[in-house]
XYZ file of C-alpha atoms in Angstrom:
769
model
C 95.858 106.464 104.825
C 96.343 102.809 105.484
C 97.779 101.634 108.759
C 101.172 100.189 108.015
C 104.039 98.535 109.766
C 106.667 99.612 107.266
C 106.463 102.865 105.398
C 109.407 101.744 103.261
C 107.481 98.850 101.741
C 108.336 98.768 98.002
C 105.514 96.401 97.273
C 102.864 98.590 98.876
C 100.982 96.189 101.156
C 102.724 96.338 104.551
C 99.823 95.788 106.969
C 99.123 94.712 110.478
C 95.528 93.682 110.272
C 93.205 93.585 113.292
C 91.215 90.409 113.914
C 88.585 89.838 111.277
C 85.898 89.839 113.960
C 86.895 93.388 114.864
C 86.370 95.015 111.494
C 86.335 98.647 112.658
C 88.750 101.041 114.249
C 89.293 104.782 114.542
C 90.132 106.916 111.580
C 93.682 108.046 111.771
C 94.052 111.463 113.314
C 96.478 114.122 112.219
C 97.641 117.446 113.639
C 96.679 120.341 111.338
C 98.173 123.822 111.289
C 96.902 126.563 108.997
C 99.258 129.407 108.108
C 97.255 132.300 106.624
C 99.065 134.494 104.122
C 98.386 137.545 106.314
C 100.604 136.128 109.075
C 103.777 136.182 107.028
C 105.359 139.045 108.943
C 104.776 137.368 112.303
C 105.825 133.932 111.172
C 109.314 134.449 109.856
C 110.689 131.906 112.325
C 108.244 129.257 111.155
C 110.730 126.937 109.468
C 112.984 126.960 112.523
C 110.021 126.265 114.785
C 108.978 123.353 112.626
C 112.505 121.984 112.691
C 112.538 122.059 116.487
C 109.172 120.343 116.542
C 110.403 117.450 114.399
C 113.612 117.077 116.366
C 111.684 116.992 119.649
C 109.287 114.366 118.326
C 112.138 112.059 117.428
C 113.888 112.755 120.730
C 110.986 111.659 122.939
C 112.192 108.772 125.104
C 108.715 107.490 125.840
C 107.835 106.910 122.207
C 109.593 104.996 119.488
C 108.682 107.293 116.629
C 109.987 105.958 113.333
C 108.545 108.412 110.846
C 106.982 111.847 110.740
C 105.000 112.794 107.647
C 104.261 116.348 106.589
C 101.560 117.169 104.068
C 101.242 120.705 102.741
C 98.793 122.145 100.215
C 97.534 125.624 99.327
C 94.099 126.948 100.116
C 92.505 130.214 99.090
C 94.271 132.338 101.712
C 97.433 130.499 102.694
C 98.902 127.068 103.333
C 97.563 124.028 105.150
C 99.952 121.749 107.064
C 99.290 118.269 108.378
C 101.746 116.359 110.570
C 101.468 112.688 111.353
C 103.892 110.630 113.447
C 103.800 106.893 113.909
C 105.948 103.966 114.903
C 106.500 100.526 113.459
C 104.142 98.764 115.846
C 100.689 100.101 115.170
C 98.349 99.192 118.016
C 95.342 98.821 115.753
C 94.202 95.596 117.383
C 93.614 97.427 120.681
C 91.431 100.205 119.245
C 88.121 98.534 119.975
C 86.182 101.695 120.821
C 86.367 105.392 120.113
C 87.883 107.556 122.833
C 87.045 111.280 122.995
C 90.354 113.062 122.674
C 91.219 116.101 124.692
C 88.115 115.990 126.842
C 88.550 115.718 130.616
C 92.315 115.811 130.184
C 92.463 112.517 128.338
C 95.520 112.449 126.039
C 95.520 111.539 122.399
C 96.845 108.129 121.425
C 100.617 108.145 121.149
C 102.582 109.160 119.258
C 99.991 111.691 118.048
C 99.938 113.289 121.493
C 103.665 114.030 121.235
C 103.181 115.721 117.867
C 100.374 117.846 119.264
C 102.239 118.803 122.442
C 105.425 119.680 120.585
C 103.678 121.844 118.025
C 101.577 123.497 120.724
C 104.724 124.496 122.608
C 106.927 125.479 119.699
C 104.562 127.231 117.295
C 103.222 130.808 117.787
C 100.154 131.165 119.943
C 98.357 132.912 117.100
C 98.120 129.636 115.230
C 95.257 127.400 116.204
C 96.111 123.724 115.938
C 93.379 121.314 114.914
C 93.195 117.551 115.032
C 91.248 115.545 112.537
C 91.467 113.064 109.712
C 93.518 113.558 106.571
C 91.108 112.706 103.751
C 93.585 112.120 100.973
C 90.663 111.384 98.717
C 90.060 115.122 98.496
C 93.018 115.333 96.112
C 91.278 113.169 93.568
C 92.039 109.703 92.263
C 95.332 110.747 90.723
C 97.516 113.801 90.138
C 98.218 115.323 86.760
C 101.914 115.020 87.541
C 103.893 113.557 90.405
C 107.592 113.617 91.149
C 110.086 112.896 93.877
C 113.442 114.426 94.628
C 116.377 112.123 93.883
C 120.119 112.638 94.072
C 121.940 113.363 90.825
C 125.269 111.892 91.931
C 126.494 109.043 94.102
C 127.259 111.135 97.168
C 124.828 110.282 99.923
C 126.389 112.649 102.441
C 124.280 115.642 103.545
C 124.751 118.696 101.393
C 126.402 121.736 102.951
C 124.313 124.682 104.074
C 125.566 126.818 101.216
C 123.782 124.432 98.823
C 120.461 124.333 100.632
C 120.090 127.943 101.729
C 118.081 128.835 98.622
C 116.730 125.414 97.685
C 113.859 124.785 100.012
C 110.167 124.226 100.458
C 109.430 127.947 100.772
C 110.867 128.515 97.290
C 108.604 125.719 96.025
C 105.560 127.259 97.699
C 106.292 130.610 96.081
C 106.854 129.035 92.651
C 103.587 127.102 92.901
C 101.525 129.769 94.680
C 98.777 129.662 92.091
C 98.892 125.920 91.494
C 96.876 123.143 93.122
C 99.585 120.928 94.608
C 100.316 118.467 97.405
C 103.734 118.594 99.040
C 104.579 115.468 101.001
C 107.710 114.890 103.088
C 108.635 111.779 105.046
C 111.216 112.345 107.799
C 113.031 109.420 109.357
C 115.743 109.239 111.961
C 117.551 105.916 111.931
C 120.591 104.444 113.611
C 121.640 103.204 110.172
C 122.349 106.691 108.843
C 126.027 107.530 108.315
C 126.224 110.242 110.986
C 124.358 111.126 114.140
C 121.703 113.857 114.164
C 120.858 113.136 110.544
C 117.477 112.568 108.993
C 116.416 110.702 105.912
C 114.119 113.008 103.968
C 111.881 111.879 101.124
C 110.189 114.729 99.258
C 107.296 114.295 96.826
C 105.370 116.966 94.951
C 102.108 116.289 93.124
C 100.473 118.816 90.772
C 96.746 118.625 90.010
C 96.393 121.196 87.237
C 94.945 119.263 84.254
C 97.206 121.142 81.820
C 100.171 119.046 83.042
C 98.458 115.725 82.440
C 100.037 113.309 79.938
C 97.278 111.105 78.577
C 98.582 109.995 75.191
C 101.847 108.782 73.743
C 102.008 111.760 71.385
C 101.733 114.131 74.362
C 104.651 112.396 76.021
C 106.629 112.560 72.786
C 106.126 116.341 72.687
C 107.180 116.504 76.334
C 110.435 114.705 75.540
C 111.107 116.896 72.523
C 110.391 120.271 74.097
C 110.694 119.610 77.840
C 108.095 119.460 80.565
C 106.129 122.628 81.178
C 106.727 122.318 84.926
C 109.090 120.248 87.036
C 108.623 121.072 90.743
C 112.098 119.742 91.513
C 113.534 122.873 89.882
C 112.838 124.692 93.154
C 115.443 122.444 94.784
C 117.973 122.547 91.925
C 120.713 124.217 93.984
C 120.631 121.233 96.295
C 122.099 118.986 93.608
C 118.979 116.925 93.108
C 116.856 115.961 90.166
C 113.325 114.690 89.908
C 112.169 111.146 89.432
C 110.361 112.422 86.328
C 113.675 113.542 84.827
C 115.220 110.165 85.608
C 112.363 108.402 83.847
C 112.438 110.788 80.880
C 116.134 110.034 80.390
C 115.192 106.421 79.692
C 112.832 107.243 76.783
C 113.484 108.527 73.261
C 111.241 109.779 70.489
C 111.264 107.416 67.544
C 113.240 108.751 64.582
C 110.583 107.281 62.292
C 107.549 108.852 63.972
C 107.502 111.981 66.145
C 104.454 110.680 68.021
C 106.012 107.370 69.083
C 108.102 106.925 72.244
C 110.541 104.068 72.745
C 112.332 103.094 75.989
C 116.076 102.596 75.872
C 116.899 98.933 75.383
C 119.006 98.761 78.549
C 116.677 100.848 80.735
C 114.180 98.135 81.649
C 111.394 100.704 81.300
C 108.077 99.613 79.787
C 106.481 101.016 76.672
C 104.139 103.959 77.134
C 100.964 101.884 77.201
C 102.260 99.883 80.174
C 104.325 102.631 81.798
C 101.960 105.603 81.804
C 101.362 105.486 85.562
C 105.140 105.512 86.062
C 105.618 108.426 83.662
C 102.935 110.565 85.301
C 103.767 109.633 88.903
C 100.328 108.116 89.516
C 101.853 104.885 90.800
C 103.765 106.692 93.550
C 100.714 108.775 94.432
C 98.633 105.657 94.930
C 101.225 104.139 97.238
C 101.688 107.382 99.140
C 97.932 107.426 99.803
C 98.330 104.012 101.421
C 101.099 105.269 103.671
C 103.889 103.449 101.882
C 107.236 104.477 100.500
C 105.908 104.466 96.991
C 108.869 103.956 94.665
C 108.974 100.974 92.343
C 112.051 98.775 92.231
C 112.562 99.820 88.621
C 112.767 103.477 89.593
C 114.931 102.693 92.614
C 117.477 101.030 90.364
C 117.634 104.034 88.031
C 118.121 106.680 90.735
C 121.422 107.299 92.485
C 119.676 107.827 95.842
C 115.956 108.182 96.283
C 116.028 110.017 99.585
C 118.034 112.948 100.856
C 120.086 113.125 104.000
C 119.758 116.256 106.110
C 121.375 117.442 109.307
C 119.078 118.617 112.040
C 120.039 122.229 111.433
C 119.001 121.935 107.773
C 115.583 120.386 108.337
C 114.006 123.822 108.052
C 114.556 123.787 104.304
C 112.168 120.855 103.972
C 109.702 121.617 106.762
C 109.113 125.027 105.238
C 106.548 126.400 107.686
C 106.334 129.655 105.791
C 103.398 131.301 104.058
C 102.235 132.112 100.552
C 99.503 134.279 99.124
C 98.011 132.324 96.250
C 95.741 135.220 95.358
C 93.091 132.782 94.139
C 91.745 129.430 95.130
C 94.169 127.222 93.171
C 91.928 124.202 93.444
C 89.447 125.769 91.055
C 91.986 124.775 88.393
C 91.627 121.119 89.310
C 87.957 120.186 89.134
C 88.703 116.596 90.146
C 90.081 117.738 93.532
C 89.444 120.350 96.213
C 91.750 121.897 98.772
C 89.766 121.796 101.984
C 90.065 124.550 104.549
C 90.850 123.738 108.155
C 87.214 124.041 109.216
C 86.350 121.338 106.708
C 89.026 118.960 107.969
C 89.007 118.731 111.738
C 87.103 119.881 114.785
C 88.495 121.285 118.014
C 90.250 118.597 120.059
C 87.645 118.693 122.813
C 84.905 118.095 120.272
C 86.645 115.294 118.415
C 84.649 112.128 117.967
C 86.024 110.545 114.797
C 83.888 108.344 112.663
C 84.498 104.650 112.477
C 85.576 102.902 109.331
C 85.935 99.360 108.103
C 89.360 97.806 107.710
C 90.367 99.593 104.561
C 87.345 98.928 102.355
C 84.075 100.756 101.835
C 81.916 97.927 103.075
C 82.334 94.928 105.381
C 83.830 91.818 103.846
C 81.663 88.749 103.914
C 83.614 85.753 105.147
C 81.896 83.547 102.600
C 83.399 85.532 99.709
C 86.663 83.611 99.947
C 85.330 80.285 101.209
C 86.693 77.323 99.284
C 85.051 74.082 98.381
C 87.422 71.182 98.869
C 87.812 70.123 95.235
C 91.086 68.255 95.097
C 93.933 67.146 97.296
C 95.819 70.255 96.186
C 93.434 72.399 98.203
C 95.269 71.324 101.332
C 94.172 71.011 104.904
C 91.401 72.973 106.599
C 93.919 75.243 108.434
C 95.544 75.928 105.082
C 92.230 76.864 103.484
C 91.335 79.064 106.462
C 94.698 80.819 106.188
C 94.131 81.398 102.474
C 90.730 82.862 103.225
C 91.967 85.358 105.795
C 95.042 86.295 103.781
C 92.655 87.039 100.898
C 90.590 89.270 103.191
C 93.718 91.099 104.319
C 94.846 91.835 100.769
C 91.398 92.929 99.707
C 91.230 95.296 102.673
C 94.295 97.022 101.250
C 92.591 97.668 97.945
C 93.801 94.667 95.956
C 91.609 92.740 93.560
C 91.857 89.223 95.009
C 91.035 85.906 93.423
C 91.342 82.603 95.283
C 92.479 79.868 92.909
C 90.186 76.897 92.572
C 92.688 74.067 92.490
C 92.540 71.367 89.882
C 94.786 68.335 89.716
C 97.783 70.558 89.027
C 99.732 72.698 91.423
C 98.858 76.382 91.219
C 99.327 79.427 93.483
C 96.849 79.900 96.296
C 95.829 83.445 95.328
C 96.148 85.906 92.512
C 96.128 89.546 93.608
C 96.166 92.586 91.364
C 97.157 96.039 92.493
C 95.213 99.037 91.193
C 98.148 99.931 88.941
C 97.665 96.574 87.191
C 100.634 94.758 88.781
C 99.828 91.080 89.347
C 101.280 88.829 92.044
C 100.908 85.162 92.880
C 100.456 84.615 96.611
C 101.649 81.364 98.137
C 100.293 80.605 101.610
C 102.660 78.107 103.198
C 101.730 75.860 106.118
C 103.966 73.269 107.827
C 107.017 75.011 106.429
C 109.371 73.990 109.224
C 108.896 70.327 108.399
C 108.584 70.819 104.636
C 110.766 73.752 103.573
C 111.280 72.148 100.163
C 107.592 72.805 99.438
C 108.281 76.529 99.709
C 111.113 76.245 97.199
C 109.049 74.094 94.854
C 106.327 76.731 94.661
C 108.891 79.446 94.044
C 110.543 77.421 91.275
C 107.229 77.268 89.460
C 107.059 81.057 89.563
C 110.707 81.317 88.527
C 110.074 79.131 85.460
C 107.211 81.324 84.261
C 108.690 84.606 85.435
C 105.775 86.130 87.367
C 106.042 87.885 90.722
C 105.428 86.051 93.983
C 104.490 86.990 97.521
C 105.192 84.359 100.188
C 103.012 84.135 103.285
C 104.277 81.825 106.022
C 101.639 80.603 108.476
C 102.616 80.238 112.116
C 102.177 76.757 113.611
C 101.448 75.517 117.118
C 103.923 73.503 119.163
C 103.125 70.380 121.166
C 101.911 72.565 124.048
C 99.461 74.437 121.854
C 101.479 77.676 121.728
C 101.662 79.528 118.430
C 105.210 80.334 117.369
C 106.377 83.918 117.341
C 105.991 85.731 114.023
C 109.411 87.316 114.514
C 111.002 83.901 114.989
C 109.105 82.499 112.030
C 110.065 85.457 109.849
C 113.735 85.059 110.748
C 113.599 81.366 109.866
C 111.824 82.037 106.565
C 114.288 84.720 105.503
C 117.252 82.533 106.394
C 115.771 79.615 104.476
C 115.149 81.736 101.383
C 118.590 83.335 101.511
C 120.522 80.078 102.068
C 118.338 77.121 101.010
C 120.571 74.402 102.423
C 119.950 72.009 105.283
C 123.586 71.791 106.325
C 127.032 72.657 104.979
C 130.473 71.187 105.424
C 133.712 72.155 103.647
C 133.266 69.751 100.727
C 129.543 69.088 100.230
C 126.085 70.427 100.982
C 123.067 68.764 102.562
C 119.701 69.475 100.975
C 116.136 69.523 102.234
C 113.950 66.528 101.529
C 110.892 66.764 99.345
C 107.682 64.778 99.503
C 106.791 61.452 97.931
C 108.929 58.390 97.342
C 111.363 57.118 94.714
C 110.112 54.285 92.521
C 112.413 52.479 90.063
C 110.984 49.885 87.675
C 107.873 49.603 89.834
C 109.883 49.076 93.028
C 109.848 51.588 95.887
C 113.245 52.348 97.397
C 113.702 51.726 101.140
C 116.322 52.938 103.617
C 118.369 50.341 105.514
C 116.892 49.001 108.724
C 117.157 51.498 111.556
C 117.665 54.548 109.268
C 114.698 56.894 109.612
C 115.620 59.872 107.424
C 117.003 60.383 103.928
C 120.195 62.411 104.080
C 120.882 63.757 100.610
C 124.004 65.747 99.790
C 125.120 67.456 96.583
C 128.731 67.966 95.559
C 130.230 70.840 93.579
C 130.411 68.426 90.620
C 126.576 68.306 90.652
C 126.365 64.752 91.979
C 123.689 63.753 94.476
C 124.744 61.398 97.286
C 122.448 59.604 99.726
C 124.690 59.101 102.757
C 124.358 57.360 106.115
C 127.120 56.833 108.645
C 129.801 57.582 106.065
C 128.410 55.108 103.534
C 127.016 56.103 100.146
C 123.601 54.472 99.716
C 122.696 56.083 96.374
C 124.233 58.469 93.874
C 123.400 60.101 90.581
C 123.829 63.145 88.395
C 121.815 66.173 89.463
C 120.293 66.569 86.007
C 119.179 62.943 85.702
C 115.879 61.497 86.954
C 116.034 59.664 90.280
C 115.123 56.455 88.449
C 118.531 56.602 86.724
C 120.472 56.782 89.999
C 122.576 53.943 91.368
C 120.944 52.545 94.547
C 122.556 50.231 97.093
C 119.267 49.925 98.962
C 116.477 47.472 99.685
C 113.214 47.998 97.840
C 109.714 46.568 97.781
C 106.958 45.893 95.250
C 103.513 44.370 95.112
C 103.105 40.858 93.756
C 99.593 39.428 93.538
C 98.051 39.935 96.979
C 101.224 40.522 98.980
C 104.288 42.791 99.140
C 107.860 41.610 98.549
C 110.930 43.257 100.086
C 114.247 42.680 98.310
C 117.773 43.531 99.317
C 120.061 45.602 97.090
C 121.043 42.465 95.156
C 117.443 41.578 94.283
C 117.138 38.708 96.756
C 113.787 38.418 98.581
C 114.222 38.960 102.297
C 110.620 39.315 103.493
C 106.988 39.315 102.382
C 104.055 41.201 103.903
C 100.312 41.088 103.499
C 100.094 44.879 103.871
C 102.698 47.510 102.952
C 102.006 49.338 106.207
C 103.745 46.483 108.008
C 107.051 47.200 106.265
C 109.320 48.644 108.947
C 111.921 50.199 106.680
C 111.503 53.912 105.963
C 110.792 54.825 102.344
C 113.388 56.977 100.585
C 112.239 60.524 100.086
C 113.717 62.454 97.166
C 115.707 65.572 97.904
C 114.792 69.028 96.727
C 116.714 69.874 93.583
C 117.834 73.493 93.957
C 117.883 75.746 90.915
C 119.766 78.564 92.606
C 121.968 79.197 95.607
C 119.409 81.646 96.952
C 115.667 82.000 96.412
C 115.441 85.600 97.589
C 115.229 87.027 94.108
C 112.164 84.886 93.386
C 110.230 86.604 96.214
C 108.774 90.115 95.959
C 107.679 90.274 99.597
C 107.606 88.014 102.653
C 104.784 87.951 105.220
C 103.990 85.944 108.313
C 100.431 85.144 109.362
C 99.119 84.410 112.847
C 95.925 82.321 112.577
C 94.937 83.173 116.158
C 94.890 86.957 115.775
C 94.316 86.978 111.997
C 97.413 89.156 111.867
C 99.390 89.505 108.629
C 102.782 91.137 109.143
C 105.357 91.988 106.493
C 108.880 90.901 107.344
C 111.948 93.014 106.717
C 114.176 91.150 104.294
C 117.441 92.361 105.794
C 120.339 90.406 107.289
C 121.738 90.755 110.796
C 124.985 92.077 109.336
C 123.174 95.028 107.738
C 124.544 97.528 110.281
C 125.427 101.190 110.035
C 129.202 100.708 110.129
C 130.252 100.167 106.514
C 133.429 98.226 107.273
C 131.595 95.822 109.592
C 128.770 95.405 107.095
C 131.246 94.730 104.297
C 133.235 92.210 106.306
C 130.337 90.258 107.806
C 128.283 90.100 104.622
C 131.152 88.736 102.564
C 132.113 86.298 105.276
C 128.623 84.820 105.269
C 128.512 84.768 101.471
C 131.854 82.953 101.157
C 130.966 80.438 103.856
C 127.476 79.809 102.513
C 128.049 79.563 98.788
C 131.655 78.563 98.079
C 133.100 75.150 98.816
C 136.512 73.521 98.509
C 137.118 70.911 95.826
C 140.035 68.694 95.036
C 141.049 69.802 91.555
C 142.801 73.056 90.786
C 140.198 74.538 88.484
C 139.705 78.046 89.842
C 136.431 79.880 90.184
C 136.894 83.263 88.575
C 135.910 86.323 90.523
C 133.733 87.497 87.635
C 131.717 84.298 88.024
C 131.009 84.542 91.742
C 131.277 88.293 92.348
C 128.006 89.355 90.598
C 126.022 86.759 92.532
C 127.558 87.713 95.901
C 127.107 91.395 95.154
C 123.427 90.992 94.263
C 122.781 88.689 97.198
C 124.199 91.244 99.629
C 122.124 93.980 98.002
C 118.941 91.931 98.451
C 119.610 91.611 102.190
C 120.760 95.170 102.807
C 119.128 98.589 103.033
C 122.404 100.095 101.862
C 122.225 98.842 98.250
C 124.822 96.551 96.729
C 128.490 96.870 97.682
C 130.699 99.165 95.644
C 132.867 98.010 92.783
C 135.762 97.368 95.159
C 133.565 95.089 97.214
C 136.394 93.287 98.963
C 138.221 96.432 100.067
C 140.894 96.479 102.745
C 138.707 94.758 105.326
C 138.248 91.434 103.528
C 139.857 88.464 105.190
C 141.300 85.647 103.106
C 138.326 83.310 103.417
C 139.963 81.562 100.476
C 143.360 82.527 98.981
C 142.824 84.941 96.122
C 145.200 84.857 93.146
C 145.466 86.268 89.658
C 145.624 83.774 86.821
C 145.992 84.108 83.082
C 142.848 83.669 80.982
C 141.889 84.651 77.460
C 140.663 87.906 78.999
C 144.026 88.603 80.631
C 145.119 88.317 84.261
C 141.999 87.805 86.335
C 141.333 87.463 90.083
C 140.326 83.927 91.011
C 140.043 81.412 93.858
C 141.989 78.219 93.125
C 140.497 75.008 94.500
C 137.134 76.632 95.154
C 133.774 76.427 93.411
C 130.102 77.072 94.101
C 128.586 74.526 96.460
C 126.579 73.271 93.521
C 126.375 74.565 89.974
C 123.922 77.417 89.607
C 120.817 76.914 87.521
C 120.585 73.141 87.762
C 117.705 72.053 85.541
C 116.503 68.601 86.481
C 113.922 66.557 84.570
C 111.476 66.788 87.484
C 111.645 70.584 87.605
C 108.102 71.617 88.533
C 106.072 74.212 86.768
C 106.011 73.585 83.046
C 102.840 71.526 83.239
C 101.093 74.288 85.187
C 101.027 77.317 82.914
C 99.459 80.179 84.870
C 95.793 80.847 84.206
C 94.657 84.301 85.241
C 91.097 85.066 86.379
C 88.656 85.410 83.487
C 87.223 88.673 84.788
C 90.648 90.321 84.500
C 90.664 89.614 80.747
C 94.454 89.428 80.750
C 96.480 87.345 78.344
C 99.189 85.299 80.011
C 101.736 86.650 77.543
C 101.193 90.169 78.942
C 102.245 89.078 82.436
C 104.713 86.228 82.043
C 108.381 87.033 81.664
C 111.425 85.019 80.739
C 112.530 82.468 83.353
C 114.245 83.909 86.409
C 116.430 80.841 86.862
C 120.111 81.525 86.347
C 121.442 80.162 83.091
C 117.986 79.295 81.755
C 117.372 81.510 78.735
C 114.141 79.967 77.606
C 111.545 77.553 78.964
C 112.099 75.315 75.953
C 115.398 74.277 77.541
C 113.384 72.681 80.315
C 110.736 71.355 78.004
C 113.270 69.218 76.195
C 114.128 67.507 79.459
C 110.562 67.175 80.687
C 108.670 63.930 80.405
C 106.763 63.706 77.127
C 103.562 62.967 78.986
C 103.518 66.381 80.635
C 101.311 69.044 79.094
C 103.835 71.863 78.957
C 101.634 74.204 76.886
C 104.447 76.711 76.357
């Protein structure tokens, strides 16, 4: 299993990588308990004992245990259990040498020691606990079928005991006694849960019997017509849950023209069988689970009511299920691609433990030269940027991704392409100097938004004037804030924007700021007008959808004439000449970043920060400070920030309708919250009157609205200098993937097709759409 910082990572790459120079560390060690079938009569209290063990692990004050994972699978004469506990800060960078565990009284690394001690105390003496590695590879490259328990309704409260008394892991073990299976449970205790002494429980069951495998579209069509032969979630039916397989099946129909053809519902968002087979069989979740990640795709998350269960401490026993079964046979003989190892094959006695070393997630060391770049063009960036790209590439490859560093040409392209083993492709943008050039981050994301492919942003930490590298936590907070609210400054009537790079040239003359003004201060109004302002004076203005050359400038400017440079005032009168343009004291006008959305969060699949000193790549949680447990507080604070950040007063009385701003605010809150989007009554009784809310008459009837209020700038502004259309993505040749199979429709609000941008793009650009 991969070492991770965040087991809830939906993207599947949450890593904290040790320095590249230290390419080896201990295999992860797990506590194993074998329950032979013959011990059933003496182990009736097993589930209760296991419940106490989990509760004690979470209650340890000396360890910040975030998650406990339980793996259970049958062997020839009983059940095998593996427990693993870990916290969010994996100390992998300190594991420079192997320490014998258990010998001479030396403890195991925490929090594994707590797991071992708790189980040793709470479980019967007749059970011998082992410690070893959990070789998930023994289960084969993929299951025949994989599913996860999901809630059928919208009630996230824990079910009562009367519902769970007969819906438990022991029932599953009995139902699957003769089957080769892997039962995986992730237990979490979080302050964000609705009530105290509650646990978030995620249950997965994988079957390995080849007879359940769906390999062809016709097989899946028969499955939809006649039902699946086995759905492990049936063992938990009394609990009011379904399986993720059932949720997926509900989104497909058999074609009425051909009984062997399967079609996804138009509104489901599900892919056709050829692209969605790994989703239909559960292979995608199995792959992520092997890496120690949460495992559910965003598509499946959206379709399920709740993808984890809530359980009170007293009900944990129904999921821990430390009971026994008598399979009667070795079930793994039915799955030739996998074997169920016995305890003697898995781990040695603690005092004899000397785990093997392994490389950082790959089968062989990574040569640094593999991702070295030749400096081909200016687009390749600085040496620190190229070094960061190199080490980020190593980090992604160590997690099993196929990585390709882009050789830059004269166009702007992503820094990396990475492909997950399920075929999902991401562009990776490695951003340096982001504090001083945040608009560069947005520009790269706009290019992805135009072409509709998925993007991972990696922000590289910089050094201050004293040579200290900035904190990754601080950098991550800044990056998230900048993506969520991409505005330099806000006041009640207008919005200041970040500056881009380059200069503004009109009719061959470069615009200059007035003497003594060192920075371009661009603002945008709710009427989509750009204003260059200094000391209350408007220096330039123009429509947000027009080129800068068409703006009205009340500024000096300069141009080259023969062998010298001429500076004119705003009326065209020459005021100075220079032999060299470097002698011109006036600051050149930088263009502002033209935003295409009020938030760039939805353009980003995952956000990472990278420390060039430690070669550490850390995924950042994309959650807001207001994402707290108390629902009323979360509701109030999130809407307060949304109203203040995105709505602005304007002079006329044209109202902004609630149906225009509500979907955006609702989605924005959902992107920054672990509690999903707000309910339909999102304003509730706790909402303050940030702006007076009235009901006005429209052609749709009386509608809620906000008179005298609009968005800070119109959403989906499409300017003629919108980047991206001249840089159609080119995927690595060895992947043999057509761009049409990856690219989606533009993500930019209000932009239905790229041709709408093409018509406003300079004719000289090679749009190649």
